[in-house]
XYZ file of C-alpha atoms in Angstrom:
523
model
C 13.023 -1.897 41.702
C 14.244 -0.604 38.313
C 14.821 -3.215 35.632
C 18.398 -3.431 34.400
C 19.229 -2.678 30.749
C 20.524 -6.195 30.395
C 17.205 -7.641 31.516
C 15.364 -5.337 29.084
C 17.495 -6.470 26.234
C 16.973 -10.062 27.202
C 13.194 -9.724 27.422
C 12.954 -7.975 24.003
C 15.643 -9.718 22.094
C 13.418 -10.642 19.191
C 12.007 -7.060 18.889
C 15.554 -5.686 19.057
C 16.649 -7.916 16.234
C 13.715 -6.601 14.179
C 14.840 -3.072 14.833
C 18.339 -3.969 13.787
C 17.172 -5.479 10.551
C 14.986 -2.449 9.892
C 17.903 -0.196 10.401
C 20.149 -2.382 8.150
C 17.732 -2.298 5.198
C 16.717 1.283 5.603
C 20.115 2.865 5.851
C 22.573 2.314 3.079
C 26.333 2.694 3.760
C 26.752 4.076 0.192
C 24.507 6.987 0.844
C 26.528 9.572 2.768
C 23.624 11.146 4.798
C 22.361 7.763 5.895
C 25.851 6.557 6.665
C 26.503 9.693 8.793
C 23.339 8.957 10.881
C 24.506 5.476 11.716
C 28.034 6.651 12.403
C 26.735 9.362 14.824
C 24.619 6.679 16.608
C 27.556 4.386 17.048
C 29.647 7.240 18.420
C 26.909 8.031 20.987
C 27.120 4.388 22.141
C 30.857 4.525 22.384
C 30.767 7.690 24.417
C 28.269 6.186 26.752
C 25.800 9.005 25.926
C 22.769 6.863 26.849
C 22.222 7.893 30.302
C 19.150 7.653 32.485
C 16.330 5.368 31.232
C 12.818 4.357 32.316
C 11.076 1.119 31.269
C 7.304 0.917 31.415
C 6.228 -2.762 31.719
C 2.594 -2.176 31.074
C 3.167 -0.288 27.758
C 6.470 -2.321 27.031
C 8.259 0.815 26.159
C 11.718 2.293 26.974
C 12.428 5.930 27.425
C 16.177 6.939 27.475
C 17.985 10.237 27.825
C 20.766 10.845 25.233
C 23.357 13.466 26.180
C 25.174 14.525 23.081
C 25.639 18.059 21.698
C 22.020 18.602 22.928
C 20.176 16.449 25.369
C 17.230 14.452 23.813
C 14.834 11.791 24.864
C 14.218 8.835 22.657
C 11.361 6.238 23.193
C 10.996 2.795 21.756
C 7.697 0.840 21.841
C 8.212 -2.897 21.749
C 4.472 -3.314 21.098
C 3.897 -0.955 18.188
C 7.507 -1.139 17.077
C 7.609 2.530 16.558
C 10.272 5.000 17.818
C 9.863 8.576 18.958
C 12.456 11.301 19.705
C 12.211 14.859 21.089
C 14.471 16.006 18.158
C 11.106 15.676 16.323
C 12.677 13.945 13.304
C 10.161 12.512 10.845
C 12.046 9.310 10.432
C 14.708 7.325 12.349
C 17.252 9.571 13.908
C 20.647 8.975 15.468
C 19.236 9.066 19.024
C 16.689 6.378 18.349
C 19.263 4.191 16.588
C 21.798 4.771 19.456
C 19.212 3.345 21.909
C 18.718 0.278 19.750
C 22.459 -0.141 19.331
C 22.951 0.170 23.099
C 20.368 -2.598 23.806
C 21.843 -4.716 20.967
C 25.403 -4.321 22.427
C 24.320 -5.943 25.709
C 24.672 -9.420 24.319
C 26.207 -8.943 20.775
C 29.194 -7.237 19.167
C 28.123 -3.849 17.772
C 31.504 -3.544 16.019
C 30.902 -6.805 14.075
C 27.414 -5.644 13.091
C 28.691 -2.262 11.764
C 31.378 -3.983 9.885
C 28.803 -6.426 8.289
C 26.534 -3.403 7.518
C 29.482 -1.444 5.968
C 30.388 -4.383 3.811
C 26.737 -5.213 2.731
C 27.220 -3.019 -0.277
C 30.730 -4.351 -0.811
C 29.738 -7.977 -0.834
C 27.512 -7.531 -3.929
C 30.123 -5.560 -5.775
C 33.311 -7.189 -4.345
C 34.416 -9.040 -7.425
C 36.778 -8.463 -10.288
C 35.011 -8.937 -13.604
C 38.097 -8.323 -15.777
C 41.860 -8.180 -15.211
C 42.675 -4.502 -15.634
C 44.304 -1.929 -13.283
C 41.030 0.047 -12.957
C 39.081 -3.083 -12.044
C 41.562 -4.053 -9.445
C 41.579 -0.591 -7.959
C 37.830 -0.300 -8.039
C 37.479 -3.514 -6.002
C 40.212 -2.763 -3.569
C 39.111 0.855 -2.898
C 35.662 -0.636 -2.195
C 37.207 -3.175 0.118
C 39.299 -0.652 2.178
C 36.584 2.106 2.272
C 35.769 1.432 5.951
C 39.262 2.519 6.838
C 38.969 5.885 5.097
C 35.699 6.444 7.025
C 37.081 5.352 10.387
C 36.298 7.794 13.292
C 39.342 8.635 15.525
C 37.097 7.630 18.537
C 37.235 4.072 17.221
C 40.809 3.944 18.360
C 43.454 1.363 17.426
C 41.259 -1.479 18.648
C 38.587 -0.534 16.085
C 41.135 0.012 13.344
C 42.688 -3.404 13.878
C 39.211 -5.096 13.934
C 38.357 -3.570 10.508
C 41.710 -4.445 9.101
C 41.368 -8.083 10.106
C 38.002 -8.266 8.308
C 39.510 -6.602 5.247
C 42.426 -9.137 5.174
C 39.866 -11.947 5.162
C 37.972 -10.452 2.228
C 41.121 -9.758 0.222
C 41.696 -13.435 -0.379
C 38.573 -13.637 -2.497
C 40.006 -11.013 -4.907
C 43.520 -12.339 -5.273
C 44.290 -14.000 -8.737
C 44.850 -17.696 -8.856
C 47.910 -17.497 -11.166
C 51.136 -17.424 -9.218
C 52.811 -14.833 -11.528
C 50.070 -12.238 -10.807
C 49.974 -12.609 -7.061
C 52.992 -10.331 -6.149
C 51.567 -7.517 -8.411
C 48.112 -7.819 -6.884
C 49.615 -7.960 -3.321
C 51.497 -4.634 -4.121
C 48.382 -3.007 -5.449
C 46.605 -4.050 -2.178
C 49.336 -2.969 0.152
C 49.458 0.639 -1.442
C 45.698 0.884 -1.431
C 45.226 -0.181 2.121
C 48.094 2.052 3.324
C 46.710 5.062 1.536
C 43.258 4.491 3.053
C 44.668 3.889 6.549
C 47.183 6.834 6.440
C 44.993 9.642 7.916
C 44.208 7.441 10.973
C 47.730 6.166 11.346
C 49.219 9.612 10.982
C 46.862 11.013 13.755
C 47.700 8.140 16.091
C 51.477 7.650 15.506
C 52.735 11.127 14.712
C 51.752 12.532 18.117
C 54.241 12.718 20.964
C 51.910 11.547 23.643
C 52.347 8.438 25.795
C 53.255 5.219 24.053
C 50.388 3.109 25.023
C 49.562 -0.440 24.076
C 47.253 0.633 21.157
C 49.963 2.716 19.612
C 52.368 -0.210 19.906
C 49.907 -2.471 18.047
C 49.534 0.156 15.236
C 53.272 0.355 14.909
C 53.593 -3.471 14.662
C 50.807 -3.475 12.004
C 52.463 -0.756 9.962
C 55.914 -2.403 10.147
C 54.197 -5.737 8.945
C 52.664 -3.936 6.096
C 56.014 -2.416 5.033
C 57.570 -5.796 5.290
C 54.952 -7.313 3.046
C 55.368 -4.440 0.579
C 59.102 -4.984 0.476
C 58.667 -8.772 -0.101
C 56.236 -8.113 -2.949
C 58.593 -5.726 -4.664
C 61.522 -8.021 -4.374
C 59.511 -11.015 -5.674
C 58.098 -8.944 -8.528
C 61.598 -7.646 -9.468
C 62.953 -11.233 -9.572
C 60.556 -12.137 -12.350
C 60.647 -11.023 -16.001
C 57.803 -8.636 -16.879
C 54.892 -10.036 -18.978
C 53.571 -8.092 -21.822
C 50.163 -8.254 -20.260
C 51.455 -6.444 -17.096
C 52.648 -3.239 -18.810
C 49.390 -1.364 -18.084
C 49.611 -2.590 -14.421
C 53.182 -1.318 -13.991
C 52.201 2.035 -15.514
C 49.317 2.415 -12.987
C 51.647 1.114 -10.208
C 53.910 4.093 -10.768
C 50.802 6.407 -10.222
C 50.052 4.593 -6.968
C 53.522 4.868 -5.465
C 53.636 8.583 -6.439
C 50.257 9.175 -4.930
C 51.176 7.325 -1.651
C 54.754 8.623 -1.145
C 54.573 12.180 -2.472
C 50.976 13.435 -2.077
C 50.163 12.344 1.505
C 51.769 13.833 4.606
C 53.253 12.444 7.844
C 55.383 9.347 8.857
C 57.885 10.317 6.122
C 60.424 7.546 6.831
C 57.736 4.938 5.891
C 56.727 6.711 2.641
C 60.325 7.210 1.706
C 61.073 3.513 2.446
C 58.329 2.476 -0.046
C 59.418 4.983 -2.710
C 63.089 3.916 -2.307
C 62.264 0.209 -2.683
C 60.270 0.757 -5.894
C 63.024 2.730 -7.573
C 66.047 0.672 -6.379
C 64.449 -2.791 -6.874
C 61.686 -2.561 -9.434
C 62.107 0.456 -11.769
C 65.826 0.972 -12.110
C 66.186 1.775 -15.857
C 67.396 5.198 -16.802
C 64.148 5.791 -18.753
C 62.043 4.879 -15.803
C 63.990 7.089 -13.454
C 63.746 10.019 -15.898
C 60.050 9.484 -16.154
C 59.695 9.604 -12.399
C 61.785 12.763 -12.156
C 59.596 14.403 -14.886
C 56.534 13.735 -12.755
C 58.323 15.400 -9.717
C 59.668 18.465 -11.525
C 56.502 20.494 -11.161
C 55.279 18.787 -7.957
C 54.453 21.338 -5.199
C 54.101 18.797 -2.316
C 56.304 19.757 0.706
C 58.354 16.558 0.472
C 58.870 16.537 -3.374
C 62.439 17.980 -3.100
C 63.592 14.992 -1.137
C 62.155 12.472 -3.648
C 63.854 14.496 -6.502
C 67.112 14.445 -4.567
C 66.820 10.614 -4.134
C 66.221 10.066 -7.810
C 69.180 12.466 -8.718
C 71.459 10.371 -6.465
C 70.135 7.055 -7.810
C 70.498 8.083 -11.396
C 73.912 9.690 -10.836
C 72.910 13.297 -11.643
C 75.155 14.908 -9.122
C 74.993 18.445 -10.444
C 71.209 18.461 -10.064
C 71.533 16.865 -6.694
C 73.931 19.586 -5.478
C 71.458 22.246 -6.630
C 68.716 20.470 -4.785
C 70.657 20.138 -1.554
C 71.783 23.724 -1.611
C 68.089 24.798 -1.484
C 66.897 22.338 0.925
C 64.514 23.346 3.796
C 66.658 22.840 6.915
C 63.653 22.877 9.213
C 62.445 19.651 7.677
C 64.717 17.666 9.961
C 63.084 14.235 9.917
C 62.704 14.086 6.123
C 66.282 15.076 5.456
C 67.606 12.726 8.118
C 65.820 9.808 6.464
C 67.576 10.733 3.218
C 70.954 11.198 4.986
C 70.698 7.749 6.515
C 70.006 6.337 2.999
C 73.114 8.127 1.647
C 75.078 6.706 4.562
C 73.972 3.165 3.641
C 74.884 3.956 -0.001
C 78.369 5.204 1.258
C 77.743 8.592 -0.339
C 79.454 10.428 2.534
C 79.900 13.755 0.692
C 76.095 13.976 0.447
C 75.777 13.063 4.154
C 78.121 15.964 4.950
C 76.312 18.409 2.764
C 72.946 17.573 4.485
C 74.285 17.449 8.042
C 76.149 20.819 7.782
C 72.825 22.544 6.855
C 70.786 20.691 9.502
C 73.210 21.265 12.356
C 71.811 24.650 13.655
C 68.288 23.009 13.799
C 69.086 19.674 15.404
C 68.864 20.776 19.056
C 65.438 22.419 18.586
C 64.151 19.338 16.820
C 65.463 17.074 19.564
C 63.422 18.956 22.192
C 60.237 18.338 20.102
C 60.697 14.557 20.199
C 58.925 12.254 22.617
C 61.353 11.223 25.518
C 61.235 7.601 24.334
C 62.778 8.558 20.902
C 65.506 10.869 22.034
C 68.197 8.359 22.913
C 68.089 6.647 19.439
C 67.921 10.037 17.713
C 71.049 11.208 19.529
C 72.947 8.102 18.569
C 71.876 8.338 14.876
C 72.733 12.001 14.624
C 76.174 11.562 16.074
C 76.925 8.732 13.578
C 76.021 10.976 10.828
C 77.936 13.934 12.183
C 81.003 11.734 12.581
C 80.954 11.350 8.766
C 80.677 15.069 8.285
C 83.153 17.900 8.600
C 81.836 18.863 12.104
C 84.312 19.612 14.844
C 84.278 17.541 18.124
C 83.653 20.773 19.960
C 80.394 21.231 17.951
C 79.321 17.693 18.648
C 80.144 18.090 22.306
C 77.977 21.245 22.549
C 75.207 19.384 20.780
C 75.249 16.526 23.153
C 75.240 18.938 26.220
C 72.090 20.613 24.828
C 70.257 17.337 24.666
C 69.930 16.441 28.279
C 69.906 13.163 30.198
C 68.164 11.027 27.586
C 71.212 11.212 25.314
C 73.450 9.949 28.112
C 74.344 6.691 26.516
C 75.486 8.236 23.256
C 77.334 11.055 24.943
C 79.069 8.545 27.187
C 80.229 6.655 24.123
C 81.488 9.856 22.535
C 83.426 10.760 25.730
C 84.780 7.235 26.306
C 86.105 6.928 22.747
C 88.132 10.054 23.183
C 89.588 8.973 26.434
C 87.904 11.696 28.456
C 87.438 9.303 31.387
C 86.840 11.871 34.049
C 83.957 13.416 32.223
C 82.684 9.946 31.316
C 82.700 8.871 34.954
C 80.893 11.986 36.013
C 78.221 11.533 33.336
C 77.838 7.740 34.457
C 77.380 9.020 37.988
C 74.663 11.407 36.928
C 72.737 9.259 34.414
C 73.149 5.653 35.772
C 71.357 4.480 38.844
C 74.016 1.934 39.557
C 77.450 0.768 38.369
C 75.712 -2.462 37.469
C 74.071 -0.424 34.721
C 77.395 0.466 33.098
C 78.993 -1.881 30.575
C 81.538 -3.950 32.482
C 84.114 -3.974 29.691
C 84.002 -0.054 29.645
C 84.480 0.256 33.227
C 87.434 -2.212 33.213
C 89.030 -0.300 30.379
C 88.537 3.063 32.077
C 90.078 1.669 35.343
C 93.070 0.467 33.392
C 93.555 3.652 31.458
C 92.809 6.264 34.127
C 91.939 4.824 37.589
C 91.979 8.244 39.305
C 89.142 9.480 37.054
C 87.047 6.417 37.784
C 87.696 6.048 41.554
C 85.127 8.777 42.579
C 82.419 6.994 40.684
C 83.212 3.511 42.295
C 83.634 5.171 45.699
C 80.119 6.779 45.496
C 78.572 3.394 44.468
C 80.388 1.623 47.244
C 79.028 4.009 49.878
C 75.572 3.782 48.397
C 75.699 0.060 48.899
C 77.029 0.302 52.516
C 74.009 2.592 53.399
C 71.640 -0.222 52.325
C 72.905 -1.986 55.556
C 72.653 -5.637 54.585
C 75.321 -8.227 54.131
C 74.707 -8.739 50.449
C 75.203 -5.088 49.737
C 78.373 -5.126 51.890
C 79.734 -7.928 49.733
C 79.011 -6.019 46.502
C 80.755 -2.980 47.954
C 83.813 -5.162 48.749
C 83.860 -6.436 45.226
C 84.043 -2.878 43.968
C 86.830 -2.003 46.441
C 88.857 -5.080 45.287
C 88.739 -3.832 41.670
C 89.968 -0.356 42.903
C 92.632 -2.136 44.998
C 93.881 -3.931 41.842
C 94.124 -0.614 39.902
C 95.722 1.183 42.891
C 98.406 -1.533 43.072
C 99.131 -1.443 39.276
C 99.456 2.293 39.524
C 101.866 2.144 42.566
C 99.535 3.953 44.833
C 99.754 1.580 47.884
C 99.977 4.234 50.575
C 96.995 6.123 49.153
C 94.970 3.007 49.027
C 95.655 1.743 52.528
C 94.783 5.302 53.777
C 91.534 5.190 51.897
C 90.598 1.760 53.281
C 91.363 2.845 56.827
C 89.276 5.995 56.465
C 86.253 3.886 55.324
C 86.681 1.628 58.314
C 86.817 4.610 60.714
C 83.649 6.022 59.096
C 81.531 2.931 59.786
C 83.061 1.328 62.950
C 79.772 0.118 64.227
C 78.752 -1.889 61.139
C 80.177 -5.171 62.288
C 79.034 -7.164 59.210
C 80.706 -4.712 56.976
C 84.026 -4.914 58.963
C 83.836 -8.703 58.672
C 83.370 -8.579 54.910
C 86.157 -5.962 54.505
C 88.468 -8.249 56.590
C 87.612 -11.257 54.397
C 88.321 -9.266 51.295
C 91.929 -8.596 52.388
C 91.615 -5.005 51.046
C 94.895 -3.658 52.336
C 98.124 -3.643 50.310
């Protein structure tokens, strides 16, 4: 009977610990070639690449097959403590290390060991000898380095694991003086976001299914943005110390690097940039300095940040020129700017942006994940309502969206008294009348009962077909609402004929007949 891998790991726990210590002291995370070997070995374990194995009890050795790009056989001797691999590497290779990692992971956390190994160099260097911007950034960059080296295969769970470890280490670096803490926190937030951005962009920018891991990353990112905002507001409420001038100068470099030079998740980058230049650096000289930095910037999103600063500093001529040359295919970026202009009540700017984006909105809508389409349709219509866009154009846009925009389109139709179209839309997009806002249904019945009767009739018949007394009672409640509307409109004869027709249609449903009788539905 073949011995299980767990049993082998248990028998040779001491030898495995020795192997792990040898790997820890032989391979340095600061040496790229050595770090790559360890990373590859960890990836092989995560991909379950260690397949068939054979344990020889007499020799106390383990032979394992590793299926990667090329299949190899690695052998570990627990007597001589020497490894061998068919890849014929002179020293330890990724295949041999992967086998050791696989054995170690049977009773220990490989992720914890890897984090400890990556931090081994950091621990010796993780201190701030002097209070300067460069010293802060040097220590923080070293602290967040594991995030920049994160493999996509680690997934959200691995990312959050490393982040939690980094958060614990950050406390050691934070200054003791209260007046310096917000500034240090801001440095940390921008540094950790910049390091984490490639991983976050790859995970959150895709339109695939919204799984639990993606939800966790979204929560983490929102928490970081909230902390960033809190630090900025706290810093802006205090008078600047002379000693902090160099730190503020470097902070402007950091926010430019994070907001302008990276790509993806524009709304978050724009939010950070907006907070800095509406809460912290609001003087004319500081805004002019930021604009000067952006004048020759070639990054794709630079025009939006220039437009924002033109708006903030009141340079409307320059803003108009920027808006006239905007790239209308960059829909998400310009929508974020339009939403800011709406909050700032600059409705002329909203109109200028939306008129140029209008031909591209339907195409962008189809590229969105289904879960984001309803909120997008509502936001867009609110912006179009502030622009010189005809109701016919808005109507056509809604019709091009599809069923996901049903709620926003329904609101649009209802506000214009188009109750017949509203009722037809509710019938198509709502599974039940119970899913329709009761106040809207009541108003529609009062304003145009004939338009709403077909919707309520279809719902009542659907309830009758369920053939149980509770459903019959719910159908009778709908008919009583219709009866009230018919009586108010003076349509008594029509109503009585309608109720008699329903009774003739279901004469054998005795429970239904009883409930209709109790409801006193005739006028």
